[in-house]
Tab-separated table of C-alpha atoms in Angstrom:
chain	number	residue	atom	x	y	z
A	948	MET	CA	61.600	124.264	108.963
A	949	SER	CA	59.363	126.159	106.555
A	950	CYS	CA	55.603	125.701	106.541
A	951	LYS	CA	55.790	124.283	103.031
A	952	ALA	CA	58.315	121.556	103.853
A	953	SER	CA	56.497	120.714	107.084
A	954	ALA	CA	53.203	120.380	105.210
A	955	PHE	CA	54.772	118.147	102.561
A	956	LEU	CA	56.471	115.826	105.053
A	957	GLY	CA	53.386	115.728	107.257
A	958	LYS	CA	51.179	114.847	104.310
A	959	HIS	CA	53.300	111.763	103.718
A	960	GLY	CA	53.682	110.734	107.354
A	961	PHE	CA	57.396	111.480	107.484
A	962	VAL	CA	58.546	112.106	111.073
A	963	GLN	CA	62.000	113.655	110.988
A	964	ASN	CA	62.316	114.497	114.690
A	965	VAL	CA	61.528	110.995	115.914
A	966	ASP	CA	61.440	110.674	119.688
A	967	VAL	CA	64.769	109.010	120.478
A	968	ASP	CA	63.615	107.675	123.847
A	969	ASP	CA	60.378	106.241	122.469
A	970	VAL	CA	62.207	104.389	119.707
A	971	ALA	CA	64.869	103.197	122.176
A	972	GLN	CA	62.171	101.791	124.455
A	973	ALA	CA	60.604	99.909	121.548
A	974	ILE	CA	64.008	98.485	120.586
A	975	LEU	CA	64.629	97.481	124.216
A	976	TYR	CA	61.322	95.600	124.367
A	977	ASP	CA	62.191	93.704	121.198
A	978	MET	CA	65.679	92.934	122.544
A	979	ASP	CA	64.212	91.446	125.713
A	980	GLN	CA	61.754	89.376	123.707
A	981	GLY	CA	64.577	87.931	121.646
A	982	LEU	CA	66.810	87.234	124.652
A	983	HIS	CA	63.996	85.340	126.355
A	984	GLY	CA	63.218	83.188	123.344
A	985	GLN	CA	60.102	85.066	122.279
A	986	LYS	CA	59.267	86.273	118.786
A	987	ALA	CA	61.372	89.340	117.986
A	988	ASP	CA	62.557	91.314	114.979
A	989	GLN	CA	66.185	91.335	116.123
A	990	ASP	CA	68.154	88.082	116.129
A	991	MET	CA	70.032	88.724	119.425
A	992	ILE	CA	72.863	86.328	118.543
A	993	ARG	CA	75.028	85.184	121.445
A	994	ASN	CA	78.793	85.021	120.902
A	995	TRP	CA	79.716	82.907	123.935
A	996	ALA	CA	82.618	85.220	124.672
A	997	LEU	CA	83.721	88.347	126.501
A	998	PRO	CA	86.588	90.772	125.857
A	999	PRO	CA	89.915	89.670	127.350
A	1000	GLU	CA	90.734	91.134	130.763
A	1001	LYS	CA	94.184	92.202	129.567
A	1002	LYS	CA	95.689	93.322	126.283
A	1003	PRO	CA	97.137	90.411	124.309
A	1004	ALA	CA	100.936	90.508	124.364
A	1005	GLY	CA	103.469	88.545	122.379
A	1006	LYS	CA	100.756	86.981	120.215
A	1007	THR	CA	100.218	86.614	116.481
A	1008	VAL	CA	96.900	85.805	114.792
A	1009	ILE	CA	95.639	85.371	111.240
A	1010	VAL	CA	92.719	87.674	110.430
A	1011	ILE	CA	90.113	87.160	107.711
A	1012	ASP	CA	87.520	89.779	106.809
A	1013	ALA	CA	84.967	88.338	104.390
A	1014	GLY	CA	82.033	90.441	103.317
A	1015	GLY	CA	80.478	91.984	100.247
A	1016	THR	CA	82.672	91.457	97.198
A	1017	ASN	CA	86.035	91.640	98.993
A	1018	PHE	CA	88.055	89.031	100.873
A	1019	ARG	CA	90.773	90.550	103.034
A	1020	SER	CA	93.385	88.639	104.984
A	1021	CYS	CA	96.404	89.629	107.030
A	1022	LEU	CA	98.570	88.886	110.016
A	1023	VAL	CA	98.194	90.860	113.256
A	1024	THR	CA	101.038	90.757	115.772
A	1025	PHE	CA	100.812	92.128	119.319
A	1026	ASP	CA	104.193	93.039	120.804
A	1027	GLN	CA	105.131	92.540	124.447
A	1028	LYS	CA	103.312	95.771	125.367
A	1029	GLY	CA	100.167	94.712	123.514
A	1030	ILE	CA	100.702	97.174	120.663
A	1031	PRO	CA	99.387	95.657	117.411
A	1032	SER	CA	100.892	95.775	113.944
A	1033	ILE	CA	99.345	94.602	110.690
A	1034	SER	CA	101.354	92.823	107.980
A	1035	ASP	CA	100.943	90.512	104.966
A	1036	LEU	CA	97.711	92.239	103.976
A	1037	GLU	CA	96.074	91.012	100.781
A	1038	LYS	CA	92.685	91.739	99.219
A	1039	THR	CA	90.972	89.607	96.611
A	1040	ARG	CA	87.493	88.634	95.461
A	1041	MET	CA	85.031	86.963	97.799
A	1042	PRO	CA	84.537	83.355	96.661
A	1043	GLY	CA	81.129	82.716	95.124
A	1044	VAL	CA	80.570	86.225	93.772
A	1045	GLU	CA	81.522	85.581	90.172
A	1046	ARG	CA	79.881	82.145	89.835
A	1047	GLU	CA	78.120	79.495	91.891
A	1048	LEU	CA	80.489	77.245	93.833
A	1049	SER	CA	80.118	73.872	95.526
A	1050	LYS	CA	81.007	73.657	99.206
A	1051	LYS	CA	84.415	72.145	98.403
A	1052	GLU	CA	85.152	74.772	95.746
A	1053	PHE	CA	84.121	77.542	98.126
A	1054	PHE	CA	86.511	76.554	100.912
A	1055	ASP	CA	89.262	75.599	98.471
A	1056	GLN	CA	89.170	79.198	97.259
A	1057	PHE	CA	89.373	80.384	100.863
A	1058	ALA	CA	92.483	78.248	101.325
A	1059	ALA	CA	93.991	79.588	98.110
A	1060	ASN	CA	93.348	83.168	99.243
A	1061	LEU	CA	95.160	82.430	102.519
A	1062	GLU	CA	98.225	80.722	101.036
A	1063	HIS	CA	100.430	83.753	101.841
A	1064	LEU	CA	99.673	83.230	105.554
A	1065	LYS	CA	100.267	79.471	105.663
A	1066	ASP	CA	101.185	78.335	109.203
A	1067	LYS	CA	102.236	81.853	110.252
A	1068	ALA	CA	99.890	81.601	113.262
A	1069	ASP	CA	97.782	78.865	114.820
A	1070	CYS	CA	94.776	81.044	115.691
A	1071	ILE	CA	92.353	82.635	113.214
A	1072	GLY	CA	89.945	85.513	113.837
A	1073	PHE	CA	87.289	85.432	111.144
A	1074	CYS	CA	85.026	88.455	110.595
A	1075	PHE	CA	82.272	86.839	108.531
A	1076	SER	CA	79.619	89.360	107.527
A	1077	TYR	CA	76.801	86.959	106.733
A	1078	PRO	CA	73.984	85.564	108.919
A	1079	VAL	CA	75.376	82.811	111.147
A	1080	GLU	CA	74.362	81.115	114.358
A	1081	ILE	CA	77.387	81.343	116.642
A	1082	THR	CA	78.067	78.112	118.518
A	1083	ASN	CA	79.532	77.913	122.014
A	1084	ASP	CA	82.915	76.834	120.635
A	1085	GLY	CA	83.262	80.106	118.710
A	1086	ASP	CA	82.368	78.618	115.342
A	1087	GLY	CA	79.322	79.617	113.314
A	1088	ILE	CA	76.667	77.761	111.314
A	1089	LEU	CA	75.739	79.596	108.125
A	1090	ILE	CA	72.062	80.548	107.997
A	1091	GLY	CA	72.217	81.932	104.474
A	1092	PHE	CA	74.256	84.094	102.147
A	1093	SER	CA	73.520	87.651	101.079
A	1094	LYS	CA	75.396	90.202	98.951
A	1095	GLU	CA	75.291	88.074	95.791
A	1096	VAL	CA	77.409	85.193	97.106
A	1097	LYS	CA	76.393	81.954	95.365
A	1098	ALA	CA	77.371	78.814	97.293
A	1099	PRO	CA	74.137	77.136	98.440
A	1100	GLU	CA	75.855	73.922	99.581
A	1101	VAL	CA	77.636	75.915	102.311
A	1102	VAL	CA	74.356	76.825	104.061
A	1103	GLY	CA	74.071	74.852	107.299
A	1104	SER	CA	77.825	74.221	107.505
A	1105	LYS	CA	80.122	75.121	110.396
A	1106	ILE	CA	82.262	77.765	108.725
A	1107	GLY	CA	85.304	77.586	110.996
A	1108	ALA	CA	85.538	73.796	111.005
A	1109	SER	CA	85.050	73.649	107.219
A	1110	LEU	CA	87.799	76.226	106.720
A	1111	ALA	CA	90.173	74.326	109.024
A	1112	ASP	CA	89.522	71.098	107.075
A	1113	ALA	CA	90.266	72.862	103.791
A	1114	LEU	CA	93.494	74.343	105.138
A	1115	VAL	CA	94.685	70.918	106.276
A	1116	GLU	CA	93.921	69.556	102.800
A	1117	HIS	CA	96.115	72.355	101.427
A	1118	GLY	CA	99.058	71.317	103.607
A	1119	TRP	CA	98.488	73.484	106.695
A	1120	LYS	CA	98.840	72.409	110.277
A	1121	ARG	CA	95.317	72.357	111.750
A	1122	PRO	CA	94.594	75.767	113.345
A	1123	LYS	CA	94.295	75.725	117.107
A	1124	SER	CA	91.131	77.823	116.872
A	1125	VAL	CA	88.952	79.598	114.318
A	1126	MET	CA	86.580	82.132	115.883
A	1127	LEU	CA	83.767	83.655	113.852
A	1128	LEU	CA	82.371	87.081	114.619
A	1129	ASN	CA	80.620	89.861	112.746
A	1130	ASP	CA	81.843	93.414	112.263
A	1131	THR	CA	79.966	94.964	115.198
A	1132	VAL	CA	81.405	92.377	117.581
A	1133	ALA	CA	84.845	93.044	116.109
A	1134	ALA	CA	84.398	96.777	116.685
A	1135	LEU	CA	83.359	96.125	120.283
A	1136	LEU	CA	86.409	93.935	120.905
A	1137	ALA	CA	88.692	96.550	119.361
A	1138	GLY	CA	87.429	99.066	121.909
A	1139	ALA	CA	87.971	96.661	124.771
A	1140	ALA	CA	91.517	95.864	123.672
A	1141	ASN	CA	92.583	99.424	122.845
A	1142	PRO	CA	91.393	101.736	125.634
A	1143	THR	CA	92.597	105.305	125.367
A	1144	SER	CA	95.487	105.830	127.742
A	1145	GLY	CA	94.238	106.693	131.227
A	1146	ASN	CA	90.652	105.584	130.584
A	1147	VAL	CA	88.750	102.704	132.135
A	1148	TYR	CA	85.450	101.627	130.609
A	1149	SER	CA	82.630	99.846	132.394
A	1150	SER	CA	81.270	98.173	129.247
A	1151	TYR	CA	81.412	98.282	125.460
A	1152	VAL	CA	79.144	98.767	122.450
A	1153	GLY	CA	80.048	98.192	118.813
A	1154	PHE	CA	78.087	100.171	116.220
A	1155	ILE	CA	78.149	100.162	112.423
A	1156	LEU	CA	76.372	102.813	110.354
A	1157	GLY	CA	77.633	102.481	106.815
A	1158	THR	CA	76.060	100.828	103.818
A	1159	GLY	CA	74.207	98.708	106.377
A	1160	LEU	CA	73.392	98.993	110.058
A	1161	ASN	CA	73.990	96.931	113.199
A	1162	ALA	CA	74.986	97.016	116.853
A	1163	ALA	CA	76.520	94.724	119.462
A	1164	TYR	CA	76.819	95.110	123.242
A	1165	ILE	CA	77.728	93.154	126.384
A	1166	GLN	CA	74.625	91.666	127.991
A	1167	PRO	CA	74.834	90.953	131.741
A	1168	ALA	CA	73.858	87.477	132.914
A	1169	LEU	CA	70.176	86.524	132.691
A	1170	PRO	CA	69.643	83.873	135.400
A	1171	GLU	CA	66.045	83.347	134.289
A	1172	VAL	CA	67.231	82.213	130.843
A	1173	LYS	CA	68.641	78.679	130.699
A	1174	GLY	CA	72.361	78.696	129.952
A	1175	PHE	CA	72.690	82.483	130.336
A	1176	ASP	CA	74.375	82.473	133.737
A	1177	LYS	CA	77.182	84.818	132.757
A	1178	ALA	CA	77.626	87.936	130.624
A	1179	ASP	CA	77.938	87.575	126.860
A	1180	ILE	CA	78.469	89.697	123.753
A	1181	ILE	CA	75.233	90.019	121.786
A	1182	ASN	CA	75.049	90.769	118.059
A	1183	CYS	CA	71.612	92.361	117.733
A	1184	GLU	CA	71.041	92.492	113.956
A	1185	VAL	CA	69.136	95.662	114.818
A	1186	GLY	CA	68.607	96.608	111.179
A	1187	LYS	CA	65.810	94.013	111.119
A	1188	PHE	CA	63.765	95.977	113.675
A	1189	CYS	CA	60.399	96.857	112.131
A	1190	LYS	CA	58.354	98.536	114.869
A	1191	ILE	CA	58.887	102.101	113.663
A	1192	ALA	CA	56.743	104.762	112.035
A	1193	ARG	CA	57.248	104.749	108.273
A	1194	SER	CA	56.408	107.351	105.679
A	1195	ASP	CA	54.896	106.917	102.230
A	1196	PHE	CA	58.414	107.243	100.843
A	1197	ASP	CA	59.630	104.335	102.972
A	1198	ARG	CA	56.746	102.140	101.873
A	1199	GLU	CA	57.201	102.987	98.202
A	1200	PHE	CA	60.891	102.159	98.289
A	1201	ASP	CA	60.388	99.016	100.378
A	1202	ALA	CA	57.933	97.688	97.797
A	1203	ILE	CA	60.625	97.757	95.091
A	1204	SER	CA	63.559	96.721	97.311
A	1205	ALA	CA	65.265	93.326	97.111
A	1206	LYS	CA	63.587	92.081	100.305
A	1207	PRO	CA	60.280	93.917	100.790
A	1208	GLY	CA	58.663	93.784	104.217
A	1209	THR	CA	61.965	93.377	106.076
A	1210	PHE	CA	64.791	95.448	107.606
A	1211	PHE	CA	62.619	98.551	108.152
A	1212	LEU	CA	65.079	100.242	110.517
A	1213	GLU	CA	68.054	99.635	108.241
A	1214	LYS	CA	66.083	100.946	105.262
A	1215	SER	CA	65.240	104.086	107.217
A	1216	CYS	CA	68.734	105.160	108.125
A	1217	SER	CA	71.658	103.301	106.535
A	1218	GLY	CA	73.761	104.484	103.648
A	1219	ALA	CA	72.401	102.126	101.014
A	1220	TYR	CA	68.868	103.459	101.446
A	1221	MET	CA	68.899	107.157	102.312
A	1222	GLY	CA	69.550	108.138	98.709
A	1223	PRO	CA	66.608	106.132	97.318
A	1224	ILE	CA	64.310	107.392	100.123
A	1225	SER	CA	65.325	110.962	99.252
A	1226	TYR	CA	64.564	110.220	95.608
A	1227	GLN	CA	61.076	108.967	96.483
A	1228	ALA	CA	60.472	112.184	98.442
A	1229	LEU	CA	61.637	114.506	95.658
A	1230	LYS	CA	59.671	112.561	93.068
A	1231	ALA	CA	56.515	113.003	95.170
A	1232	ALA	CA	57.255	116.714	95.591
A	1233	ALA	CA	57.642	117.083	91.825
A	1234	ASN	CA	54.399	115.258	91.093
A	1235	GLU	CA	52.433	117.224	93.695
A	1236	GLY	CA	53.520	120.750	92.795
A	1237	PHE	CA	55.768	121.430	95.778
A	1238	VAL	CA	58.592	122.571	93.488
A	1239	SER	CA	58.512	124.821	90.433
A	1240	PRO	CA	57.343	123.223	87.143
A	1241	LYS	CA	60.731	123.406	85.406
A	1242	LEU	CA	62.544	121.767	88.312
A	1243	ALA	CA	59.776	119.199	88.706
A	1244	ALA	CA	60.206	118.095	85.108
A	1245	GLU	CA	63.953	117.637	85.583
A	1246	LEU	CA	63.623	115.815	88.914
A	1247	LEU	CA	61.246	113.328	87.309
A	1248	LYS	CA	63.915	112.509	84.730
A	1249	LEU	CA	66.195	111.154	87.474
A	1250	SER	CA	66.114	107.385	87.972
A	1251	THR	CA	67.365	107.472	91.568
A	1252	LEU	CA	69.722	109.277	93.949
A	1253	THR	CA	72.655	108.064	96.007
A	1254	LEU	CA	73.551	109.177	99.510
A	1255	ILE	CA	76.740	110.681	98.061
A	1256	GLU	CA	74.617	112.934	95.847
A	1257	VAL	CA	72.337	113.886	98.734
A	1258	ASP	CA	75.287	114.613	101.009
A	1259	GLY	CA	77.013	116.677	98.311
A	1260	PHE	CA	73.997	118.948	97.965
A	1261	LEU	CA	73.527	119.380	101.717
A	1262	ARG	CA	77.171	120.338	102.194
A	1263	ALA	CA	77.229	122.810	99.295
A	1264	PRO	CA	73.738	123.596	97.890
A	1265	TYR	CA	75.041	126.052	95.303
A	1266	ASN	CA	77.805	123.809	93.966
A	1267	LYS	CA	76.965	123.252	90.308
A	1268	GLU	CA	79.228	120.197	90.160
A	1269	THR	CA	76.752	118.059	92.130
A	1270	THR	CA	73.733	116.351	90.564
A	1271	LEU	CA	71.126	118.344	92.469
A	1272	GLY	CA	73.173	121.524	92.571
A	1273	ALA	CA	73.325	121.523	88.768
A	1274	LEU	CA	69.572	120.954	88.395
A	1275	LEU	CA	68.677	123.710	90.828
A	1276	ALA	CA	71.146	126.147	89.283
A	1277	ASP	CA	69.595	125.674	85.857
A	1278	TYR	CA	65.911	125.144	86.669
A	1279	GLY	CA	65.206	125.990	90.304
A	1280	THR	CA	64.052	129.050	92.220
A	1281	GLN	CA	65.344	130.209	95.574
A	1282	ASP	CA	62.237	128.684	97.143
A	1283	ASP	CA	63.164	125.388	95.460
A	1284	TYR	CA	66.644	125.509	96.960
A	1285	SER	CA	65.219	125.926	100.459
A	1286	PHE	CA	62.539	123.259	100.034
A	1287	VAL	CA	64.848	120.606	98.580
A	1288	PHE	CA	67.444	121.290	101.266
A	1289	GLU	CA	64.902	120.951	104.074
A	1290	VAL	CA	63.459	117.707	102.726
A	1291	LEU	CA	66.859	116.073	102.260
A	1292	ASP	CA	68.064	117.321	105.623
A	1293	ALA	CA	64.982	115.758	107.201
A	1294	VAL	CA	65.962	112.357	105.774
A	1295	VAL	CA	69.486	112.644	107.155
A	1296	ASN	CA	68.323	113.988	110.508
A	1297	ARG	CA	65.902	111.085	110.931
A	1298	SER	CA	68.748	108.658	110.288
A	1299	ALA	CA	70.848	110.270	113.014
A	1300	ARG	CA	68.001	110.107	115.520
A	1301	PHE	CA	67.288	106.454	114.757
A	1302	ALA	CA	71.007	105.724	115.167
A	1303	ALA	CA	70.980	107.497	118.526
A	1304	ALA	CA	67.965	105.455	119.643
A	1305	ILE	CA	69.834	102.228	118.838
A	1306	LEU	CA	72.826	103.379	120.890
A	1307	VAL	CA	70.658	104.476	123.805
A	1308	ALA	CA	69.072	101.025	123.874
A	1309	ALA	CA	72.445	99.271	123.656
A	1310	VAL	CA	73.993	101.361	126.443
A	1311	LEU	CA	70.964	100.784	128.685
A	1312	LYS	CA	71.183	97.031	128.083
A	1313	THR	CA	74.776	96.971	129.361
A	1314	GLY	CA	73.539	98.181	132.749
A	1315	GLN	CA	76.696	100.262	133.067
A	1316	GLY	CA	77.808	103.893	132.832
A	1317	HIS	CA	76.697	104.975	136.324
A	1318	ASP	CA	80.232	105.962	137.381
A	1319	ARG	CA	81.268	109.044	135.388
A	1320	THR	CA	84.910	107.956	135.573
A	1321	LYS	CA	84.063	104.635	133.883
A	1322	PRO	CA	81.864	105.381	130.883
A	1323	VAL	CA	80.458	102.883	128.405
A	1324	CYS	CA	82.757	102.841	125.378
A	1325	ILE	CA	80.904	103.089	122.053
A	1326	VAL	CA	83.103	102.124	119.097
A	1327	CYS	CA	81.521	103.696	116.012
A	1328	ASN	CA	82.368	102.544	112.517
A	1329	GLY	CA	81.013	103.341	109.061
A	1330	THR	CA	81.214	106.008	106.386
A	1331	THR	CA	77.584	107.025	106.852
A	1332	PHE	CA	78.225	107.807	110.515
A	1333	TYR	CA	81.407	109.781	109.950
A	1334	LYS	CA	80.989	111.304	106.501
A	1335	THR	CA	77.288	112.075	106.042
A	1336	TYR	CA	76.182	115.664	106.605
A	1337	ARG	CA	76.028	116.444	110.365
A	1338	THR	CA	75.263	112.826	111.319
A	1339	ASN	CA	78.092	112.317	113.798
A	1340	GLY	CA	77.323	115.517	115.700
A	1341	ARG	CA	73.567	114.951	115.723
A	1342	VAL	CA	73.919	111.424	117.101
A	1343	LYS	CA	76.181	112.607	119.894
A	1344	ALA	CA	73.841	115.499	120.731
A	1345	CYS	CA	70.977	113.030	121.114
A	1346	LEU	CA	73.097	110.762	123.317
A	1347	GLU	CA	74.049	113.720	125.487
A	1348	GLU	CA	70.375	114.551	125.965
A	1349	SER	CA	69.043	111.027	126.463
A	1350	LEU	CA	71.866	109.303	128.334
A	1351	THR	CA	73.742	112.087	130.112
A	1352	LYS	CA	71.102	114.686	130.975
A	1353	LYS	CA	68.057	112.469	131.443
A	1354	ARG	CA	69.671	109.399	132.984
A	1355	GLY	CA	73.039	110.527	134.335
A	1356	LEU	CA	74.876	107.841	132.377
A	1357	ALA	CA	78.436	108.239	131.111
A	1358	TRP	CA	79.439	107.196	127.607
A	1359	HIS	CA	82.392	107.802	125.313
A	1360	ALA	CA	82.160	107.473	121.517
A	1361	VAL	CA	85.482	106.532	119.936
A	1362	GLN	CA	86.885	105.861	116.485
A	1363	ILE	CA	89.651	103.249	116.256
A	1364	GLU	CA	91.801	102.878	113.174
A	1365	ASN	CA	91.541	99.378	111.672
A	1366	ASP	CA	88.971	98.494	114.322
A	1367	ILE	CA	87.426	95.537	112.470
A	1368	THR	CA	90.830	93.986	111.752
A	1369	LEU	CA	92.098	94.466	115.302
A	1370	GLY	CA	88.829	93.297	116.834
A	1371	ALA	CA	88.843	90.160	114.700
A	1372	ALA	CA	92.405	89.527	115.890
A	1373	ILE	CA	91.272	89.815	119.502
A	1374	GLY	CA	88.431	87.427	118.729
A	1375	GLY	CA	90.859	84.913	117.284
A	1376	LEU	CA	92.870	84.935	120.511
A	1377	ILE	CA	89.966	84.646	122.950
A	1378	ARG	CA	89.874	80.886	122.530
A	1379	GLY	CA	93.427	80.479	121.281
């Protein structure tokens, strides 16, 4: 990195080459606090379940994926060899997005959205991407909605039981089971149910780096914790972790974010936030004379940046079709090109190193990976992980250094097509 970019980032307390092991150790401490009932940033939500020992065979399950503005539903059928197929897929609006709904209206809309699957299976796997407390029967009590869903009467309800009641009111046979899980748990289960031919894994981690951020892993039994006498899948809600070094740019953006003072780790490295953080950095550079006057004036006219715009510039700095490429072509110097590239690359690199630290912590918590023939399977999901400039490769390079070289642990990062859908299907069959 140039002296100029280093001086600028240093001035604002931005650490791009964060120490992966140091951050992992801090995350591990917080995980342990949460597991033992102490105050912690991460929620450490138990799922009261483990992956099935064998692939499901000859089974059919209804799958619901509810999150953001979309409500997806389908049927997943596992043939006699355990090979899954997806059918009857429909996508519609998430209830409660367009207007506020009562509890009855909310679940009536769920039932209406599922009419095409009526009684086609007696088990339901429900990927519900909102904060819930998972109960030991596989259901979940809603803690609160996010993502603009407006149905306050639903808060505190058991989602699975309420859905089953609504389906019965709409003429269904009562489902045998409705299991709630979030997307990281679904990813983990997809890995456990779909091992690459010839591979055996000692444990599993589910990881999402997209618009948001989260991880799940299999926690061995904790005899010292009441009721934790056997292994369990833990949804960490790691995006809430706050014990990290933050720059001026992070603080400035956090102050104007929807929930200031929270989700520091997610705001430092997930897709929804890297663009705005980059914008804060370039705005500071423009105001402080780190870029040429003409470019500074144009940068200050921008209202924000998206990760797509940042990624487009990093992949092709001289492409005039991108937002930043056009500005630099018209108003920038060669020194400006280099400086802007280095600053934006620092933001993306920091994200990759934070992501690696999360995965190091999760793999260490499994207690597995000591046999090189039985690695820990890491199922990675999310457009930020796979499509953002150099992120995938940087994360894996950090894992190679921290897990393989330093600790002698074996891991295998995999991408599974339709992982959330297939994992939710597995979840629906665990108690079915």
